[in-house]
Coordinates of C-alpha atoms and ligand atoms in Angstrom, one line a residue:
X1 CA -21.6 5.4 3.0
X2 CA -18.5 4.3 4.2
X3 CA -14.5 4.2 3.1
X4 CA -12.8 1.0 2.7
X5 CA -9.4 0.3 2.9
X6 CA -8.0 -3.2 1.7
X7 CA -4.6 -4.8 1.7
X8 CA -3.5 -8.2 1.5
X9 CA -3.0 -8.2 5.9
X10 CA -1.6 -5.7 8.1
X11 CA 0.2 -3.2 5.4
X12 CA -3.0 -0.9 5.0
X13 CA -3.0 0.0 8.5
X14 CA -0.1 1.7 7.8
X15 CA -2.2 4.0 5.2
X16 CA -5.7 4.0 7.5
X17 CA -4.0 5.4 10.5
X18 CA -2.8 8.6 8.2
X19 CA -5.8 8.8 6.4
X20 CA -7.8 8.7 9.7
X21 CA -5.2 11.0 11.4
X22 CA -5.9 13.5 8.5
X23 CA -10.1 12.6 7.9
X24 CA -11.0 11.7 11.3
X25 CA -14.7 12.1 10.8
X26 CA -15.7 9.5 8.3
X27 CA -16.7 6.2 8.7
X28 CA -14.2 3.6 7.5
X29 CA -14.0 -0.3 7.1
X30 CA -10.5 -2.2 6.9
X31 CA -10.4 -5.3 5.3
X32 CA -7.3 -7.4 6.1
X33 CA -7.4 -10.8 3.7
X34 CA -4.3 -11.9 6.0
X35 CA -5.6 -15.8 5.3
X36 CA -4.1 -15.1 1.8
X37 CA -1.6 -12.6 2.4
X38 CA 1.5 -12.3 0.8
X39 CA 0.1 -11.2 -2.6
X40 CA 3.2 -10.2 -3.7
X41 CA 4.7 -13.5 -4.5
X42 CA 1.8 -14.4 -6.8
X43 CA 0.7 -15.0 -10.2
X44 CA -1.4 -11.6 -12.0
X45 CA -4.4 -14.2 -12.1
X46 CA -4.8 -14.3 -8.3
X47 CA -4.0 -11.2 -7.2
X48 CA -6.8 -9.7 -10.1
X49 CA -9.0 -12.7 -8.6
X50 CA -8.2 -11.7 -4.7
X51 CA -8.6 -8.1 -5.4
X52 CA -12.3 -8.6 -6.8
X53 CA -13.2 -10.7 -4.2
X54 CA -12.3 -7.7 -1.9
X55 CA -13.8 -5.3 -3.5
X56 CA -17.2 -6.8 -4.1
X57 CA -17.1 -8.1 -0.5
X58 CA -16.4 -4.5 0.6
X59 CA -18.9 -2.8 -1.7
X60 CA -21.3 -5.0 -0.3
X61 CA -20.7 -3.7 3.1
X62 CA -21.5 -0.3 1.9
X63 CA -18.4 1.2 0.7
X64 CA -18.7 3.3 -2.6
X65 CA -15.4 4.6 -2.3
X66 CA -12.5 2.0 -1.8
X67 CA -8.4 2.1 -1.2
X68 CA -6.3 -0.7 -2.6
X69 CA -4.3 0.5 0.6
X70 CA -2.1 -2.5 -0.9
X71 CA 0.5 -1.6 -4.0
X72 CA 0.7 -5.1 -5.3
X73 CA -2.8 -4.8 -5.8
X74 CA -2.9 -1.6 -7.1
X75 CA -0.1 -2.6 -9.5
X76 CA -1.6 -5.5 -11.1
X77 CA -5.6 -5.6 -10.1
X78 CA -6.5 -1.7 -10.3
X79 CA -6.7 -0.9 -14.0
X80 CA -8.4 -4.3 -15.0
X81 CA -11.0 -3.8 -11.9
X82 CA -11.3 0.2 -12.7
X83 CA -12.0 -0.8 -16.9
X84 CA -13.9 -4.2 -16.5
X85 CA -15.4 -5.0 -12.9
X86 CA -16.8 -1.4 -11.6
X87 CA -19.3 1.1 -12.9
X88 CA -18.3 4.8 -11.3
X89 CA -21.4 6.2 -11.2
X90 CA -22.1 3.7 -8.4
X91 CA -18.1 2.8 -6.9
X92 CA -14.5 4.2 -6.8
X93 CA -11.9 2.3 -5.8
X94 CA -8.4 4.1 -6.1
X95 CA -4.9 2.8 -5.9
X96 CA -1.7 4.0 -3.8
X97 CA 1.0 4.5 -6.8
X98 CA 0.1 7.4 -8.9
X99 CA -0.1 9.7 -5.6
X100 CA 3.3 8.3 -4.2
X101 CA 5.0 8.9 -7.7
X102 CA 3.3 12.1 -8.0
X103 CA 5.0 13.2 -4.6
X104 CA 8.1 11.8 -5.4
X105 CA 8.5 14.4 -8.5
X106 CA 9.2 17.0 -5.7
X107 CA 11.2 14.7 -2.9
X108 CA 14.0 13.6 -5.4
X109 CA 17.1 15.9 -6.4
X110 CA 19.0 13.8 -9.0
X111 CA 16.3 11.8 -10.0
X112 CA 17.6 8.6 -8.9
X113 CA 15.1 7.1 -7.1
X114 CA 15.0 3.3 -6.0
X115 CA 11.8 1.1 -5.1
X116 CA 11.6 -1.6 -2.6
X117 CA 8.4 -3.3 -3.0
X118 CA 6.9 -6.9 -3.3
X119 CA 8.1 -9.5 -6.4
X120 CA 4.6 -8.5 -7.9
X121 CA 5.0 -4.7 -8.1
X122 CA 8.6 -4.8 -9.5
X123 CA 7.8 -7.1 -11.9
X124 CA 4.6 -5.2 -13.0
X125 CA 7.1 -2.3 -13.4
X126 CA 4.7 0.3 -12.6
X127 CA 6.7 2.5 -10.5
X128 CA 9.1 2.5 -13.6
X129 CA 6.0 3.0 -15.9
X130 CA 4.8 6.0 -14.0
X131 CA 7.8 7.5 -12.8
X132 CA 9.3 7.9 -16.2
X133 CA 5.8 9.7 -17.3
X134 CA 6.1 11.9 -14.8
X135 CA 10.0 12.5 -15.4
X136 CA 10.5 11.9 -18.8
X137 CA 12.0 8.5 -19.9
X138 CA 15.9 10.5 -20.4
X139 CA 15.3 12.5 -16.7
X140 CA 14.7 9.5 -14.4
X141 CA 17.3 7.0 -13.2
X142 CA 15.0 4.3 -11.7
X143 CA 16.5 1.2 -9.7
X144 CA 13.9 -1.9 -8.1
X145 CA 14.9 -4.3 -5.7
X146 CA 12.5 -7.1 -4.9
X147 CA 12.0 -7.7 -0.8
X148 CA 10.1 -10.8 -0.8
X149 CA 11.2 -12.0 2.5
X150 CA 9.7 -8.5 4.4
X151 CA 6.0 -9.0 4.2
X152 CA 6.6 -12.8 5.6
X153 CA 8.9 -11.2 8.3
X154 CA 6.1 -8.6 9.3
X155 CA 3.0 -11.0 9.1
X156 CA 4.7 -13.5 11.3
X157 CA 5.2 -10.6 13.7
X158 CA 9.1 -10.5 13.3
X159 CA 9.1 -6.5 12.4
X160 CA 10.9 -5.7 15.6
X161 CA 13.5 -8.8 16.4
X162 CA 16.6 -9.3 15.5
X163 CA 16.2 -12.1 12.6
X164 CA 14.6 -9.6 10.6
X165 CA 18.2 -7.4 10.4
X166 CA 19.7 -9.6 7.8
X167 CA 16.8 -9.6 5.2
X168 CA 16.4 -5.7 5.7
X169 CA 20.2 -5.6 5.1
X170 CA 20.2 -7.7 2.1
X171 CA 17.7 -6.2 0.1
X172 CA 18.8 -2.1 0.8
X173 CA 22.4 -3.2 0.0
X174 CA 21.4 -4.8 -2.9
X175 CA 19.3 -1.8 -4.3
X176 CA 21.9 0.3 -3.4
X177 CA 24.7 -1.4 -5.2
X178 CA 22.9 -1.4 -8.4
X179 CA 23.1 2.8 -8.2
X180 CA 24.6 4.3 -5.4
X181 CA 23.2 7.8 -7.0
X182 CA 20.1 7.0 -5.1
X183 CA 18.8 9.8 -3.3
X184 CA 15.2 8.7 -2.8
X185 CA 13.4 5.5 -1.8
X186 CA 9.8 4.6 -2.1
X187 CA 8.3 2.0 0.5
X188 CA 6.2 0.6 -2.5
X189 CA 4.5 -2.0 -0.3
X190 CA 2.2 -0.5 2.6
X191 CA 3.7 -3.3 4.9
X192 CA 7.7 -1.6 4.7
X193 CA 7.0 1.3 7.1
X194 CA 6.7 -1.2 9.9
X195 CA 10.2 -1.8 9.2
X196 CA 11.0 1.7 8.9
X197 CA 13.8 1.7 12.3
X198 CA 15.8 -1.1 11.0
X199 CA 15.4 0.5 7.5
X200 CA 16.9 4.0 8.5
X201 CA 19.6 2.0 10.3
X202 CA 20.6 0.4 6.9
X203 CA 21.0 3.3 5.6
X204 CA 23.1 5.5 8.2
X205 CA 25.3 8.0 7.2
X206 CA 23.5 8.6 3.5
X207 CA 21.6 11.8 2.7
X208 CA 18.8 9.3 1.5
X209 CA 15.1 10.0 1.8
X210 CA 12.8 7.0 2.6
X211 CA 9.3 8.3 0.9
X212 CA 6.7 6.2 2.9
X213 CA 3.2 6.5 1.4
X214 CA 0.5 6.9 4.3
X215 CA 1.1 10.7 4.8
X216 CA 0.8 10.6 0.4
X217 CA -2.4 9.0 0.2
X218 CA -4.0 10.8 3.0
X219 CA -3.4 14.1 1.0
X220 CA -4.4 13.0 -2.1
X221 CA -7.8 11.2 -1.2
X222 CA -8.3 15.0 1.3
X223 CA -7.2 16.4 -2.6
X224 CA -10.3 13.6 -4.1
X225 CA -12.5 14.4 -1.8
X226 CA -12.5 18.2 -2.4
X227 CA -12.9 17.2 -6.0
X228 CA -15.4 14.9 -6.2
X229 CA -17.8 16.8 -4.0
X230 CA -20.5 14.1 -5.5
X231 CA -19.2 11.2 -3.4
X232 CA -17.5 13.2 -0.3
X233 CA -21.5 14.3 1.1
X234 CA -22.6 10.9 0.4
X235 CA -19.8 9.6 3.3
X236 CA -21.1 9.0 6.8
X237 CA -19.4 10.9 9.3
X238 CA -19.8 8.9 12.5
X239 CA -15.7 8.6 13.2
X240 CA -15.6 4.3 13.3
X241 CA -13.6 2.3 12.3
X242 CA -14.5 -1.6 11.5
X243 CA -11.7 -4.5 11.4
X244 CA -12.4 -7.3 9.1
X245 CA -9.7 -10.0 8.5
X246 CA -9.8 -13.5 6.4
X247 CA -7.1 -14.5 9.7
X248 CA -8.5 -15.4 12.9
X249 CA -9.8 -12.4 14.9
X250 CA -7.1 -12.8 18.0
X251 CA -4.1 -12.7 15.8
X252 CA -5.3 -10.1 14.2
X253 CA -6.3 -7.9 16.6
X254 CA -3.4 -8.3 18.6
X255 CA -1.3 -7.6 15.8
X256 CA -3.0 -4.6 14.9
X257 CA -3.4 -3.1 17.9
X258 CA 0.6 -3.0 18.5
X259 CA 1.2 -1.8 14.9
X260 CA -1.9 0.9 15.4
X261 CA -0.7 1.5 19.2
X262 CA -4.4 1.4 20.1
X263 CA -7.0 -1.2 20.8
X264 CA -8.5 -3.1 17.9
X265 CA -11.3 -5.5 18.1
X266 CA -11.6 -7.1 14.5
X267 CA -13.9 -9.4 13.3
X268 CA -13.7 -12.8 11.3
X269 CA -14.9 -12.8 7.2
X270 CA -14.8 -14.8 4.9
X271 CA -14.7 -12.9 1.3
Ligands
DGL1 N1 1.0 -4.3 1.5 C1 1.1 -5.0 0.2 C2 1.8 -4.0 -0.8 O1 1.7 -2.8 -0.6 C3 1.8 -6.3 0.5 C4 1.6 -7.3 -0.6 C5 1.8 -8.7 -0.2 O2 0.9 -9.3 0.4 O3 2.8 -9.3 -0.6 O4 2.3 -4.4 -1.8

């Protein structure tokens, strides 16, 4: 039995190379639905629609255990799929924002955190939702800023030029402006840490902390695993990693292999 790891194109690999760095010996399958990707900027309807699909296509593969590696998804697909789509005894799929806010509880000082994440996660207001349970609604000062203009930037493989300065500017400027108590900020969308350069250069000369979640989620499924001893013998332990992606295999796999720094070979679905 393998892992899977979705997100909506190349954000997730941002997640599987920590997870892999920190479980080397499983088997895992990334599923990339790049064809489709951004999520962020769409309705509740399709990204729960789009998140099944993944799901069942990746079950179907072989994966019992699965990563919405993706936080739009796990913001507005994850409940509904975990109550109404999946039975436990035979699947788990888990999300990326409870670990990342559960970390978070330690990283902050004042509790002024900020999010930067996709139109649909802000608006889902889960990192609000969850924060303030893990805070206390009177102990957390919570700020979003929407960046819809980042996953665009890094799908069109524009992380690393110039153009991509004024957008990354914009959006930290505005999140700051609206607290400038901020002492922490979550990357909540998997894609961000490919901007993470031009993102630390935005915010020279604070004492801010940029919280980005692949080191996060590879503890806490390493936590899962040591759990739920049930599902962690069933996983194969050949080391491999499979590439699927809704996109063309070239663009893909070029891509990936500069954000992954490795060779990837991925290989065409359709979900
Ligand atoms: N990586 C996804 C996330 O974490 C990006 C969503 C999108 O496709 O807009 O939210």
């Amino acid at each position: 039995m393998k892992i899977g790891i979705f997100d909506s194109g190349y954000g997730g690999l941002t997640i599987l190379s920590k997870i892999r760095g920190a479980l080397p010996m499983y088997d895992y399958i990334y599923l990339g639905d790049n064809a489709r990707t951004p999520y962020g900027t769409r309705s509740f309807e399709i990204i729960y629609e789009y998140t099944l699909e993944a799901v069942r296509f990746l079950q179907a593969q072989g994966c019992r255990l699965i990563i919405l590696a993706c936080n739009t998804a796990s913001a507005k697909a994850l409940r509904s799929i975990q109550m109404h789509n999946i039975d436990p005894n035979t699947i788990r799929v888990l999300g990326v924002i409870r670990p990342t806010v559960e970390a978070v509880r330690s990283i902050t000082r004042n509790g002024h955190v900020g999010i930067l994440a996709t139109p649909g996660t802000v608006k889902s207001e889960s990192y609000v939702i969850e924060l303030q349970k893990q805070f206390g609604e009177q102990n957390a000062v919570i700020s979003q800023q929407e960046c819809p203009m980042w996953v665009p930037l890094i799908e069109a493989g524009e992380a690393a030029n110039e153009g991509a300065d004024y957008f990354v500017d914009k959006y930290i400027h505005s999140l700051l402006d609206q607290d400038p108590e901020i002492d922490t900020v979550i990357l909540g969308c998997t894609h961000y840490p490919l901007l993470m350069q031009k993102i630390q250069r935005a915010l020279d000369g604070t004492n801010i902390q940029v919280v980005a979640q692949g080191d996060i989620v590879a503890a806490s499924l390493q936590d899962y695993l040591n759990r739920h001893t049930e599902i962690q013998t069933q996983l194969s332990m050949g080391g491999t990693c499979t590439f699927l992606t809704t996109e063309a295999e070239s663009k893909f796999s070029n891509s990936a292999s500069v954000f992954l720094d490795c060779p990837v070979n991925a290989i065409h679905v359709n979900i």
